[in-house]
CSV table of C-alpha atoms and ligand atoms in Angstrom, one decimal:
chain,number,residue,atom,x,y,z
A,1360,MET,CA,-30.2,-20.0,-87.3
A,1361,ASN,CA,-33.4,-18.3,-86.2
A,1362,GLN,CA,-33.3,-17.8,-82.4
A,1363,LYS,CA,-36.0,-16.3,-80.3
A,1364,PRO,CA,-34.8,-13.0,-78.7
A,1365,ARG,CA,-34.1,-13.7,-75.0
A,1366,ARG,CA,-35.1,-11.3,-72.3
A,1367,PRO,CA,-31.8,-9.7,-71.1
A,1368,ARG,CA,-30.8,-10.9,-67.7
A,1369,ARG,CA,-30.9,-8.1,-65.1
A,1370,LYS,CA,-27.5,-7.0,-64.1
A,1371,PRO,CA,-26.9,-5.9,-60.6
A,1372,LEU,CA,-25.4,-2.4,-60.0
A,1373,ASP,CA,-21.7,-2.0,-60.7
A,1374,PRO,CA,-19.6,-1.7,-57.5
A,1375,ALA,CA,-19.4,2.1,-57.4
A,1376,ARG,CA,-23.2,2.6,-57.8
A,1377,ARG,CA,-23.9,-0.3,-55.5
A,1378,ALA,CA,-21.7,1.3,-52.8
A,1379,ALA,CA,-23.4,4.7,-53.3
A,1380,PHE,CA,-26.9,3.1,-53.1
A,1381,ASP,CA,-26.1,1.1,-50.0
A,1382,VAL,CA,-24.8,4.2,-48.2
A,1383,LEU,CA,-27.8,6.3,-49.3
A,1384,ARG,CA,-30.0,3.6,-47.8
A,1385,ALA,CA,-28.1,3.6,-44.6
A,1386,VAL,CA,-28.4,7.4,-44.4
A,1387,SER,CA,-32.2,7.3,-45.0
A,1388,GLU,CA,-32.9,4.3,-42.8
A,1389,ARG,CA,-30.4,4.4,-39.9
A,1390,ASP,CA,-29.3,8.1,-39.9
A,1391,ALA,CA,-25.8,6.9,-40.9
A,1392,TYR,CA,-23.1,9.5,-41.5
A,1393,PRO,CA,-22.0,9.1,-45.2
A,1394,ASN,CA,-18.5,10.4,-44.5
A,1395,LEU,CA,-18.0,7.5,-42.1
A,1396,ALA,CA,-20.1,4.8,-43.8
A,1397,LEU,CA,-18.7,5.2,-47.3
A,1398,PRO,CA,-15.0,4.9,-46.5
A,1399,ALA,CA,-15.7,1.9,-44.3
A,1400,LEU,CA,-17.7,0.2,-47.0
A,1401,LEU,CA,-15.1,1.0,-49.7
A,1402,ARG,CA,-12.5,-0.6,-47.6
A,1403,GLU,CA,-14.6,-3.6,-46.8
A,1404,ARG,CA,-15.4,-4.3,-50.4
A,1405,GLY,CA,-11.9,-3.5,-51.7
A,1406,ILE,CA,-13.2,-0.7,-54.0
A,1407,THR,CA,-10.3,1.6,-55.0
A,1408,GLY,CA,-9.1,4.1,-57.6
A,1409,ARG,CA,-11.7,5.4,-60.1
A,1410,ASP,CA,-14.5,3.2,-58.8
A,1411,ALA,CA,-13.9,4.7,-55.3
A,1412,ALA,CA,-13.8,8.2,-56.7
A,1413,PHE,CA,-17.1,7.6,-58.6
A,1414,ALA,CA,-18.8,6.1,-55.6
A,1415,THR,CA,-17.7,9.1,-53.5
A,1416,GLU,CA,-19.0,11.6,-56.0
A,1417,LEU,CA,-22.3,9.8,-56.3
A,1418,THR,CA,-22.8,9.4,-52.6
A,1419,TYR,CA,-21.8,12.8,-51.4
A,1420,GLY,CA,-23.3,14.6,-54.4
A,1421,THR,CA,-26.6,12.9,-54.0
A,1422,CYS,CA,-26.7,13.5,-50.2
A,1423,ARG,CA,-25.9,17.2,-50.7
A,1424,THR,CA,-28.4,17.9,-53.4
A,1425,ARG,CA,-31.2,15.9,-51.9
A,1426,GLY,CA,-33.8,18.8,-51.7
A,1427,LEU,CA,-33.2,19.8,-55.3
A,1428,LEU,CA,-33.3,16.2,-56.5
A,1429,ASP,CA,-36.6,15.6,-54.6
A,1430,ALA,CA,-38.2,18.7,-56.1
A,1431,VAL,CA,-37.3,17.5,-59.6
A,1432,ILE,CA,-38.4,13.9,-58.9
A,1433,GLY,CA,-41.7,15.1,-57.4
A,1434,ALA,CA,-42.4,17.3,-60.5
A,1435,ALA,CA,-41.5,14.5,-62.9
A,1436,ALA,CA,-43.4,11.8,-61.0
A,1437,GLY,CA,-46.5,14.0,-60.4
A,1438,ARG,CA,-46.5,13.1,-56.8
A,1439,THR,CA,-44.7,14.2,-53.6
A,1440,PRO,CA,-41.4,12.4,-52.8
A,1441,GLU,CA,-43.0,11.3,-49.5
A,1442,ALA,CA,-45.6,9.3,-51.5
A,1443,ILE,CA,-42.8,7.3,-53.2
A,1444,ASP,CA,-41.4,4.1,-51.6
A,1445,PRO,CA,-38.2,5.2,-49.7
A,1446,VAL,CA,-36.0,2.5,-51.4
A,1447,LEU,CA,-37.3,3.6,-54.9
A,1448,LEU,CA,-36.8,7.2,-53.9
A,1449,ASP,CA,-33.2,6.6,-53.0
A,1450,LEU,CA,-32.7,4.9,-56.4
A,1451,LEU,CA,-34.4,7.8,-58.2
A,1452,ARG,CA,-32.2,10.3,-56.3
A,1453,LEU,CA,-29.1,8.3,-57.4
A,1454,GLY,CA,-30.3,8.2,-61.0
A,1455,THR,CA,-31.4,11.9,-61.0
A,1456,TYR,CA,-28.1,13.1,-59.6
A,1457,GLN,CA,-26.3,11.3,-62.4
A,1458,LEU,CA,-28.6,12.9,-65.0
A,1459,LEU,CA,-28.4,16.4,-63.7
A,1460,ARG,CA,-24.9,16.8,-62.2
A,1461,THR,CA,-22.5,14.3,-63.8
A,1462,ARG,CA,-21.2,13.5,-67.2
A,1463,VAL,CA,-22.6,9.9,-67.1
A,1464,GLU,CA,-24.4,9.1,-70.3
A,1465,THR,CA,-28.2,9.4,-70.0
A,1466,HIS,CA,-28.6,5.8,-71.2
A,1467,ALA,CA,-26.3,4.5,-68.5
A,1468,ALA,CA,-27.8,6.6,-65.7
A,1469,VAL,CA,-31.3,5.4,-66.6
A,1470,SER,CA,-30.7,1.8,-67.5
A,1471,THR,CA,-28.6,1.0,-64.4
A,1472,THR,CA,-31.2,2.5,-62.1
A,1473,VAL,CA,-34.2,0.8,-63.9
A,1474,GLU,CA,-32.4,-2.6,-63.7
A,1475,GLN,CA,-31.8,-2.1,-60.0
A,1476,ALA,CA,-35.5,-1.2,-59.5
A,1477,ALA,CA,-36.5,-4.4,-61.2
A,1478,ILE,CA,-34.1,-6.4,-59.0
A,1479,GLU,CA,-35.3,-4.7,-55.8
A,1480,PHE,CA,-39.0,-4.7,-56.8
A,1481,ASP,CA,-40.8,-5.7,-60.0
A,1482,SER,CA,-41.3,-4.7,-63.6
A,1483,ALA,CA,-44.1,-2.3,-62.8
A,1484,ARG,CA,-42.0,-0.3,-60.4
A,1485,ALA,CA,-39.0,-0.5,-62.8
A,1486,GLY,CA,-41.4,1.0,-65.4
A,1487,PHE,CA,-42.2,3.8,-63.0
A,1488,VAL,CA,-38.5,4.6,-62.4
A,1489,ASN,CA,-37.9,4.4,-66.2
A,1490,ALA,CA,-40.8,6.9,-66.9
A,1491,VAL,CA,-39.6,9.4,-64.2
A,1492,LEU,CA,-36.0,9.3,-65.2
A,1493,ARG,CA,-36.9,9.7,-68.9
A,1494,THR,CA,-38.9,12.7,-68.1
A,1495,ILE,CA,-36.1,14.2,-66.0
A,1496,SER,CA,-33.5,13.5,-68.7
A,1497,GLY,CA,-35.6,15.6,-71.2
A,1498,ARG,CA,-34.2,18.7,-69.6
A,1499,ASP,CA,-30.9,19.9,-68.0
A,1500,GLU,CA,-30.6,21.1,-64.4
A,1501,LYS,CA,-30.9,24.8,-65.4
A,1502,ALA,CA,-34.2,24.1,-67.2
A,1503,TRP,CA,-35.6,22.3,-64.1
A,1504,VAL,CA,-34.4,25.1,-61.8
A,1505,ASP,CA,-36.0,27.7,-64.0
A,1506,GLU,CA,-39.3,25.9,-63.8
A,1507,LEU,CA,-39.2,24.9,-60.1
A,1508,ALA,CA,-37.2,27.5,-58.1
A,1509,PRO,CA,-38.9,30.5,-56.5
A,1510,ASP,CA,-38.8,33.7,-58.5
A,1511,PRO,CA,-35.4,35.3,-57.8
A,1512,ALA,CA,-36.9,38.8,-57.9
A,1513,ALA,CA,-39.7,38.0,-55.4
A,1514,ASP,CA,-37.7,35.6,-53.2
A,1515,PRO,CA,-33.9,35.9,-53.8
A,1516,VAL,CA,-33.0,33.8,-50.7
A,1517,GLY,CA,-35.5,31.0,-51.7
A,1518,HIS,CA,-34.1,31.1,-55.2
A,1519,ALA,CA,-30.4,30.8,-54.0
A,1520,ALA,CA,-31.4,28.1,-51.6
A,1521,PHE,CA,-33.0,26.1,-54.4
A,1522,VAL,CA,-30.2,26.6,-56.9
A,1523,HIS,CA,-27.5,25.5,-54.3
A,1524,ALA,CA,-29.6,22.7,-52.9
A,1525,HIS,CA,-29.9,24.1,-49.3
A,1526,PRO,CA,-33.0,24.2,-47.1
A,1527,ARG,CA,-34.5,27.7,-47.3
A,1528,TRP,CA,-34.1,28.3,-43.5
A,1529,ILE,CA,-30.4,27.7,-43.7
A,1530,ALA,CA,-29.9,30.0,-46.6
A,1531,GLN,CA,-32.0,32.6,-44.7
A,1532,ALA,CA,-29.7,32.1,-41.6
A,1533,PHE,CA,-26.6,32.7,-43.7
A,1534,ALA,CA,-28.2,35.8,-45.4
A,1535,ASP,CA,-29.1,37.2,-41.9
A,1536,ALA,CA,-25.5,36.6,-40.7
A,1537,LEU,CA,-24.0,38.2,-43.8
A,1538,GLY,CA,-26.2,41.3,-43.2
A,1539,ALA,CA,-25.1,44.0,-45.5
A,1540,ALA,CA,-22.9,41.5,-47.4
A,1541,ALA,CA,-26.0,39.4,-48.3
A,1542,GLY,CA,-24.8,39.6,-51.9
A,1543,GLU,CA,-22.3,37.0,-51.0
A,1544,LEU,CA,-25.0,34.4,-50.2
A,1545,ASP,CA,-24.4,32.5,-53.5
A,1546,ALA,CA,-20.7,32.2,-52.7
A,1547,VAL,CA,-21.4,30.9,-49.2
A,1548,LEU,CA,-23.9,28.3,-50.4
A,1549,ALA,CA,-21.5,27.3,-53.2
A,1550,SER,CA,-18.7,26.8,-50.7
A,1551,ASP,CA,-20.7,24.1,-48.9
A,1552,ASP,CA,-20.3,21.9,-52.0
A,1553,GLU,CA,-16.6,22.2,-52.1
A,1554,ARG,CA,-14.3,19.7,-50.6
A,1555,PRO,CA,-12.4,21.5,-47.8
A,1556,GLN,CA,-8.6,21.6,-48.1
A,1557,VAL,CA,-6.9,19.7,-45.3
A,1558,HIS,CA,-5.3,22.1,-42.7
A,1559,LEU,CA,-2.6,21.0,-40.3
A,1560,ALA,CA,-1.5,22.8,-37.1
A,1561,ALA,CA,2.2,22.6,-36.2
A,1562,ARG,CA,2.3,22.1,-32.5
A,1563,PRO,CA,3.8,25.2,-30.9
A,1564,GLY,CA,7.1,24.3,-29.2
A,1565,ALA,CA,7.4,21.1,-31.3
A,1566,LEU,CA,8.0,22.5,-34.8
A,1567,THR,CA,7.3,25.6,-36.8
A,1568,ALA,CA,4.8,25.8,-39.7
A,1569,GLU,CA,7.7,26.2,-42.1
A,1570,GLU,CA,9.3,23.0,-40.9
A,1571,LEU,CA,6.0,21.1,-41.0
A,1572,ALA,CA,5.3,22.5,-44.5
A,1573,GLU,CA,8.6,21.2,-45.7
A,1574,ALA,CA,8.1,17.8,-44.1
A,1575,VAL,CA,4.7,17.2,-45.6
A,1576,HIS,CA,5.2,19.1,-48.9
A,1577,GLY,CA,2.5,21.6,-48.0
A,1578,THR,CA,2.3,25.3,-47.9
A,1579,VAL,CA,2.3,27.6,-44.9
A,1580,GLY,CA,-1.2,29.0,-44.0
A,1581,ARG,CA,-2.4,32.5,-44.7
A,1582,TYR,CA,-3.5,33.5,-41.1
A,1583,SER,CA,-2.6,31.1,-38.4
A,1584,PRO,CA,1.1,31.0,-37.6
A,1585,TYR,CA,0.7,27.3,-37.0
A,1586,ALA,CA,-1.2,26.4,-40.2
A,1587,VAL,CA,0.0,24.3,-43.1
A,1588,TYR,CA,-2.2,23.5,-46.1
A,1589,LEU,CA,-1.9,19.9,-47.3
A,1590,PRO,CA,-2.2,19.6,-51.1
A,1591,SER,CA,-3.3,15.9,-51.1
A,1592,GLY,CA,-3.0,12.6,-49.4
A,1593,ASP,CA,-4.3,11.1,-46.1
A,1594,PRO,CA,-3.1,13.3,-43.2
A,1595,GLY,CA,-3.5,10.3,-40.8
A,1596,GLU,CA,-0.5,8.7,-42.6
A,1597,LEU,CA,1.9,11.6,-42.0
A,1598,PRO,CA,4.6,10.8,-39.4
A,1599,ALA,CA,4.3,14.4,-38.0
A,1600,VAL,CA,0.6,13.7,-37.3
A,1601,ARG,CA,1.1,10.2,-36.0
A,1602,ASP,CA,3.7,11.3,-33.5
A,1603,GLY,CA,1.7,14.3,-32.2
A,1604,GLN,CA,3.9,17.1,-33.6
A,1605,ALA,CA,1.0,18.2,-35.8
A,1606,LEU,CA,-2.7,18.0,-35.7
A,1607,VAL,CA,-5.4,18.0,-38.4
A,1608,GLN,CA,-7.3,21.2,-37.6
A,1609,ASP,CA,-9.2,23.7,-39.7
A,1610,GLU,CA,-7.3,27.1,-39.7
A,1611,GLY,CA,-10.4,28.8,-38.3
A,1612,SER,CA,-10.3,26.6,-35.2
A,1613,GLN,CA,-6.6,27.3,-34.9
A,1614,LEU,CA,-7.4,31.0,-34.9
A,1615,VAL,CA,-10.0,30.6,-32.3
A,1616,ALA,CA,-7.7,28.8,-29.9
A,1617,ARG,CA,-4.9,31.3,-30.6
A,1618,ALA,CA,-7.2,34.2,-30.0
A,1619,LEU,CA,-7.8,33.2,-26.4
A,1620,THR,CA,-4.0,33.0,-25.8
A,1621,LEU,CA,-3.7,36.6,-27.3
A,1622,ALA,CA,-6.5,38.2,-25.3
A,1623,PRO,CA,-5.3,41.0,-23.0
A,1624,VAL,CA,-5.3,39.6,-19.5
A,1625,ASP,CA,-3.3,41.5,-16.8
A,1626,GLY,CA,-1.4,39.3,-14.4
A,1627,ASP,CA,-2.2,36.0,-16.0
A,1628,THR,CA,-1.7,33.4,-13.3
A,1629,GLY,CA,-1.7,30.5,-15.8
A,1630,ARG,CA,-5.1,29.0,-14.9
A,1631,TRP,CA,-6.8,28.4,-18.3
A,1632,LEU,CA,-10.0,26.5,-18.9
A,1633,ASP,CA,-11.6,24.8,-21.9
A,1634,LEU,CA,-15.2,24.2,-21.0
A,1635,CYS,CA,-16.4,22.2,-24.0
A,1636,ALA,CA,-13.2,20.4,-24.9
A,1637,GLY,CA,-14.0,17.2,-26.8
A,1638,PRO,CA,-12.4,16.0,-29.0
A,1639,GLY,CA,-9.6,18.3,-27.9
A,1640,GLY,CA,-8.3,19.9,-31.1
A,1641,LYS,CA,-8.4,23.4,-29.6
A,1642,THR,CA,-7.3,22.1,-26.2
A,1643,ALA,CA,-4.2,20.7,-27.7
A,1644,LEU,CA,-3.2,24.0,-29.3
A,1645,LEU,CA,-4.1,26.0,-26.2
A,1646,ALA,CA,-2.1,23.6,-24.0
A,1647,ALA,CA,0.9,23.7,-26.3
A,1648,VAL,CA,1.0,27.6,-26.0
A,1649,ALA,CA,0.3,27.2,-22.2
A,1650,ALA,CA,3.3,24.9,-21.9
A,1651,GLY,CA,5.5,27.7,-23.2
A,1652,ARG,CA,4.1,30.2,-20.7
A,1653,ASP,CA,4.0,28.0,-17.6
A,1654,ALA,CA,0.2,27.8,-17.7
A,1655,ARG,CA,-2.1,24.8,-17.3
A,1656,VAL,CA,-5.4,23.9,-19.1
A,1657,THR,CA,-8.3,22.3,-17.4
A,1658,ALA,CA,-10.4,20.6,-20.0
A,1659,VAL,CA,-14.1,19.8,-19.3
A,1660,GLU,CA,-15.9,17.2,-21.5
A,1661,PRO,CA,-19.0,15.2,-20.3
A,1662,SER,CA,-19.0,12.6,-23.1
A,1663,ALA,CA,-16.7,9.8,-22.0
A,1664,HIS,CA,-15.6,8.9,-25.5
A,1665,ARG,CA,-14.8,12.5,-26.4
A,1666,ALA,CA,-13.0,13.0,-23.1
A,1667,ASP,CA,-10.8,10.0,-24.0
A,1668,LEU,CA,-10.0,11.8,-27.3
A,1669,VAL,CA,-9.0,14.9,-25.4
A,1670,GLU,CA,-6.6,12.9,-23.3
A,1671,GLU,CA,-5.2,11.2,-26.5
A,1672,ASN,CA,-4.8,14.6,-28.3
A,1673,THR,CA,-3.1,16.3,-25.4
A,1674,ARG,CA,-0.7,13.6,-24.2
A,1675,GLY,CA,2.5,15.2,-22.8
A,1676,LEU,CA,0.9,18.6,-22.4
A,1677,PRO,CA,-0.1,20.4,-19.2
A,1678,VAL,CA,-3.8,19.4,-19.3
A,1679,GLU,CA,-6.2,18.0,-16.7
A,1680,VAL,CA,-9.3,16.4,-18.2
A,1681,LEU,CA,-12.6,16.4,-16.2
A,1682,ARG,CA,-15.5,14.3,-17.2
A,1683,VAL,CA,-18.3,16.6,-16.0
A,1684,ASP,CA,-21.1,18.8,-17.3
A,1685,GLY,CA,-19.7,22.3,-18.1
A,1686,ARG,CA,-22.7,23.8,-16.3
A,1687,GLN,CA,-21.8,22.1,-13.0
A,1688,THR,CA,-18.1,21.5,-12.8
A,1689,GLY,CA,-17.6,22.0,-9.1
A,1690,LEU,CA,-14.4,23.9,-10.1
A,1691,GLU,CA,-13.0,26.7,-8.0
A,1692,PRO,CA,-13.7,30.0,-9.9
A,1693,GLY,CA,-10.8,32.3,-10.8
A,1694,PHE,CA,-9.6,31.2,-14.3
A,1695,ASP,CA,-7.7,33.8,-16.3
A,1696,ARG,CA,-8.7,32.6,-19.8
A,1697,VAL,CA,-11.7,30.5,-20.6
A,1698,LEU,CA,-12.7,29.0,-24.0
A,1699,VAL,CA,-16.3,28.0,-24.4
A,1700,ASP,CA,-16.6,26.3,-27.8
A,1701,VAL,CA,-20.3,25.3,-27.4
A,1702,PRO,CA,-22.2,22.5,-29.0
A,1703,CYS,CA,-24.1,24.0,-32.0
A,1704,THR,CA,-26.0,23.3,-35.2
A,1705,GLY,CA,-22.7,23.1,-37.1
A,1706,LEU,CA,-24.1,25.2,-39.9
A,1707,GLY,CA,-20.6,26.6,-40.4
A,1708,ALA,CA,-19.1,23.3,-41.3
A,1709,LEU,CA,-21.7,21.9,-43.7
A,1710,ARG,CA,-19.0,21.3,-46.3
A,1711,ARG,CA,-17.6,18.5,-44.0
A,1712,ARG,CA,-20.9,16.6,-43.7
A,1713,PRO,CA,-22.8,16.0,-47.0
A,1714,GLU,CA,-26.1,15.1,-45.4
A,1715,ALA,CA,-26.1,17.5,-42.5
A,1716,ARG,CA,-27.9,20.4,-44.2
A,1717,TRP,CA,-31.0,18.1,-44.7
A,1718,ARG,CA,-30.8,16.5,-41.3
A,1719,ARG,CA,-30.7,19.7,-39.2
A,1720,ARG,CA,-34.1,21.3,-38.3
A,1721,PRO,CA,-35.0,24.8,-37.2
A,1722,ALA,CA,-36.6,23.0,-34.2
A,1723,ASP,CA,-33.1,22.0,-33.1
A,1724,ILE,CA,-32.2,25.6,-32.3
A,1725,PRO,CA,-34.1,26.5,-29.1
A,1726,ALA,CA,-32.6,23.6,-27.0
A,1727,LEU,CA,-29.1,24.4,-28.4
A,1728,THR,CA,-29.3,28.1,-27.6
A,1729,ARG,CA,-30.5,27.3,-24.1
A,1730,LEU,CA,-27.5,25.1,-23.5
A,1731,GLN,CA,-25.2,27.7,-25.1
A,1732,ARG,CA,-26.5,30.4,-22.8
A,1733,GLU,CA,-26.1,28.2,-19.8
A,1734,LEU,CA,-22.5,27.2,-20.7
A,1735,LEU,CA,-21.6,30.8,-21.4
A,1736,GLU,CA,-23.0,31.8,-18.0
A,1737,ALA,CA,-21.0,29.0,-16.4
A,1738,ALA,CA,-17.9,30.1,-18.2
A,1739,ILE,CA,-18.3,33.7,-17.0
A,1740,ALA,CA,-18.9,32.6,-13.4
A,1741,LEU,CA,-15.6,30.6,-13.5
A,1742,THR,CA,-13.6,33.5,-14.8
A,1743,ARG,CA,-11.8,36.0,-12.5
A,1744,PRO,CA,-12.4,39.7,-12.7
A,1745,ASP,CA,-10.4,41.1,-15.7
A,1746,GLY,CA,-10.2,37.6,-17.1
A,1747,VAL,CA,-11.4,36.8,-20.6
A,1748,VAL,CA,-14.0,34.4,-21.9
A,1749,LEU,CA,-13.9,33.5,-25.6
A,1750,TYR,CA,-17.3,32.3,-26.7
A,1751,ALA,CA,-17.1,30.3,-30.0
A,1752,THR,CA,-19.4,28.4,-32.3
A,1753,CYS,CA,-19.1,26.6,-35.6
A,1754,SER,CA,-22.3,28.1,-36.8
A,1755,PRO,CA,-23.0,31.6,-38.1
A,1756,HIS,CA,-26.7,31.4,-37.1
A,1757,LEU,CA,-27.5,34.7,-35.3
A,1758,ALA,CA,-29.4,32.9,-32.5
A,1759,GLU,CA,-26.3,30.9,-31.7
A,1760,THR,CA,-23.9,33.8,-32.1
A,1761,VAL,CA,-24.8,37.4,-31.3
A,1762,GLY,CA,-28.1,36.2,-29.7
A,1763,VAL,CA,-26.3,34.2,-27.0
A,1764,VAL,CA,-23.7,36.9,-26.5
A,1765,ALA,CA,-26.3,39.7,-26.2
A,1766,ASP,CA,-28.1,37.7,-23.5
A,1767,ALA,CA,-24.9,37.3,-21.5
A,1768,LEU,CA,-24.1,41.1,-21.9
A,1769,ARG,CA,-27.6,41.9,-20.5
A,1770,ARG,CA,-27.5,39.5,-17.6
A,1771,HIS,CA,-23.8,39.2,-16.5
A,1772,PRO,CA,-21.0,41.5,-15.5
A,1773,VAL,CA,-19.1,41.3,-18.8
A,1774,SER,CA,-18.2,43.7,-21.6
A,1775,ALA,CA,-17.5,42.9,-25.2
A,1776,LEU,CA,-13.9,43.3,-26.4
A,1777,ASP,CA,-13.0,44.0,-30.0
A,1778,THR,CA,-12.3,40.4,-31.0
A,1779,ARG,CA,-11.0,41.2,-34.5
A,1780,PRO,CA,-7.4,42.2,-33.5
A,1781,LEU,CA,-7.1,38.7,-31.9
A,1782,PHE,CA,-7.6,37.2,-35.3
A,1783,GLU,CA,-5.0,39.2,-37.2
A,1784,PRO,CA,-3.6,38.9,-39.8
A,1785,ALA,CA,-7.1,37.7,-40.9
A,1786,GLY,CA,-9.1,40.6,-42.2
A,1787,ASP,CA,-12.6,41.0,-43.7
A,1788,LEU,CA,-14.1,40.0,-40.4
A,1789,GLY,CA,-17.2,42.1,-40.3
A,1790,ASP,CA,-18.2,45.2,-38.4
A,1791,GLY,CA,-17.1,43.9,-35.0
A,1792,PRO,CA,-16.8,43.7,-32.2
A,1793,TYR,CA,-17.1,40.0,-32.8
A,1794,VAL,CA,-15.5,37.8,-35.5
A,1795,GLN,CA,-17.3,35.9,-38.2
A,1796,LEU,CA,-15.1,33.7,-40.4
A,1797,TRP,CA,-16.5,32.4,-43.7
A,1798,PRO,CA,-15.4,29.6,-46.0
A,1799,HIS,CA,-15.8,31.7,-49.2
A,1800,ARG,CA,-13.7,34.6,-47.7
A,1801,HIS,CA,-11.1,32.8,-45.5
A,1802,GLY,CA,-11.1,29.2,-46.6
A,1803,THR,CA,-12.1,28.2,-43.1
A,1804,ASP,CA,-15.2,26.8,-41.5
A,1805,ALA,CA,-17.7,29.6,-40.6
A,1806,MET,CA,-16.6,30.0,-37.0
A,1807,PHE,CA,-17.9,32.8,-34.8
A,1808,ALA,CA,-16.0,34.2,-31.8
A,1809,ALA,CA,-16.7,36.8,-29.2
A,1810,ALA,CA,-14.2,37.8,-26.5
A,1811,LEU,CA,-15.8,39.0,-23.3
A,1812,GLN,CA,-14.0,40.6,-20.4
A,1813,VAL,CA,-15.3,39.9,-16.9
A,1814,GLY,CA,-15.9,42.4,-14.2
B,2993,SAM,C1,-18.1,22.2,-30.7
B,2993,SAM,S1,-17.6,20.8,-29.7
B,2993,SAM,C2,-16.0,21.3,-29.1
B,2993,SAM,C3,-14.9,21.1,-30.1
B,2993,SAM,C4,-13.5,21.3,-29.4
B,2993,SAM,N1,-13.4,22.6,-28.7
B,2993,SAM,C5,-12.4,21.0,-30.3
B,2993,SAM,O1,-11.9,22.0,-30.9
B,2993,SAM,O2,-12.0,19.9,-30.5
B,2993,SAM,C6,-18.6,20.9,-28.3
B,2993,SAM,C7,-18.3,19.9,-27.3
B,2993,SAM,O3,-19.1,20.2,-26.1
B,2993,SAM,C8,-19.5,19.0,-25.5
B,2993,SAM,N2,-20.7,19.3,-24.6
B,2993,SAM,C9,-22.0,19.0,-24.8
B,2993,SAM,N3,-22.7,19.3,-23.7
B,2993,SAM,C10,-21.8,19.8,-22.8
B,2993,SAM,C11,-22.0,20.3,-21.5
B,2993,SAM,N4,-23.2,20.4,-20.9
B,2993,SAM,N5,-20.9,20.8,-20.9
B,2993,SAM,C12,-19.6,20.8,-21.5
B,2993,SAM,N6,-19.5,20.3,-22.7
B,2993,SAM,C13,-20.5,19.8,-23.4
B,2993,SAM,C14,-19.8,18.1,-26.6
B,2993,SAM,O4,-19.7,16.7,-26.2
B,2993,SAM,C15,-18.7,18.5,-27.6
B,2993,SAM,O5,-17.6,17.6,-27.4
């Protein structure tokens, strides 16, 4: 029988791509956090197994590589990404990511994206998406990078930033912080694309790292005496975590909290302060050590929600939570040990937040460094002579690290202690006196810490 060929019916996206696309829209339109939005959406739609893994790879990968994808899309489309409809642009990013960074067949990457463009828009715009993706699929990622990235000889930092899909200013900040080790820039940038291993902290006084490792089938950490590395699985499901014997905490953060407890303080009277406490991970570790030394921790956190989390995370420990601004606490000065783990750009933990590298702006820095200086000043004023302040950030940006500390050394009666021995047995910590941890060296977030003695 002679039948007229029928136009194929447009198929909506499969569940994994649909989930990725919806989260990308939420990120672009409502500043959603993909690491919160995606798991919620997968749960709501009952997406599990391989579909969930594929949706996760597409969502996080597309968020991370956005700048690289936009450069390629712009070149292939012959117009800047800003000139493309934002919904179409998200679709193009999803399609381009599949073409350049996954094993998805070219045909599947192109046809699913084009069909979705036809459903969302019309055949003219589907044709545009088709043309752009066909052009992109004509070359692999390396060929596009060779064409579009800055010349590595003239601009090595710009080249590395492009290759590893980071904004140039962030790559420059890492290179500045690495200083003489700037040759490690590629390794730092690459580590932001790796999924961090889950670290647990065995609560001191409750159980040892060895006991926890055995209970969760993990391995004892390299540096922190409390650390256990979890090979797989959801840490929230572990009985030790649920009953408060262990917390989920990056080993770098454990080392920071522990460093304050190890700092040399003569005649410690047991008055310890955590000036930026929420959500209370470091407070919990500090307080568990404090409990064994007859000390108490005052925890300051102005955000009501985060202060509630501090209370939850420190239940049963010697902690008093104050919901006030760290710059105006009204507290009696005279603390022996003070942690000031300031709000920061979070450039040291980009691997935990796929979209963060593209959301942060250099313009965020001046307001943050002002707040950091004021909080450090307040911390120093609350510390007794011969007491120790530990200034910490989860960013290696020099303006947030040595810049803030240098300002305090100039303006306040403090001297820098060699912070590195407080982090032993971790090595490879830089030239001192401060400590800079790095994911590619230590497997931790890129935490910075400076111990300052008052008086
Ligand atoms: C980097 S986080 C601290 C993380 C915490 N130490 C932990 O390990 O769980 C910085 C905290 O400082 C709080 N913060 C912001 N402004 C503050 C202020 N003016 N005074 C005190 N804390 C502030 C933020 O709400 C945030 O909870």
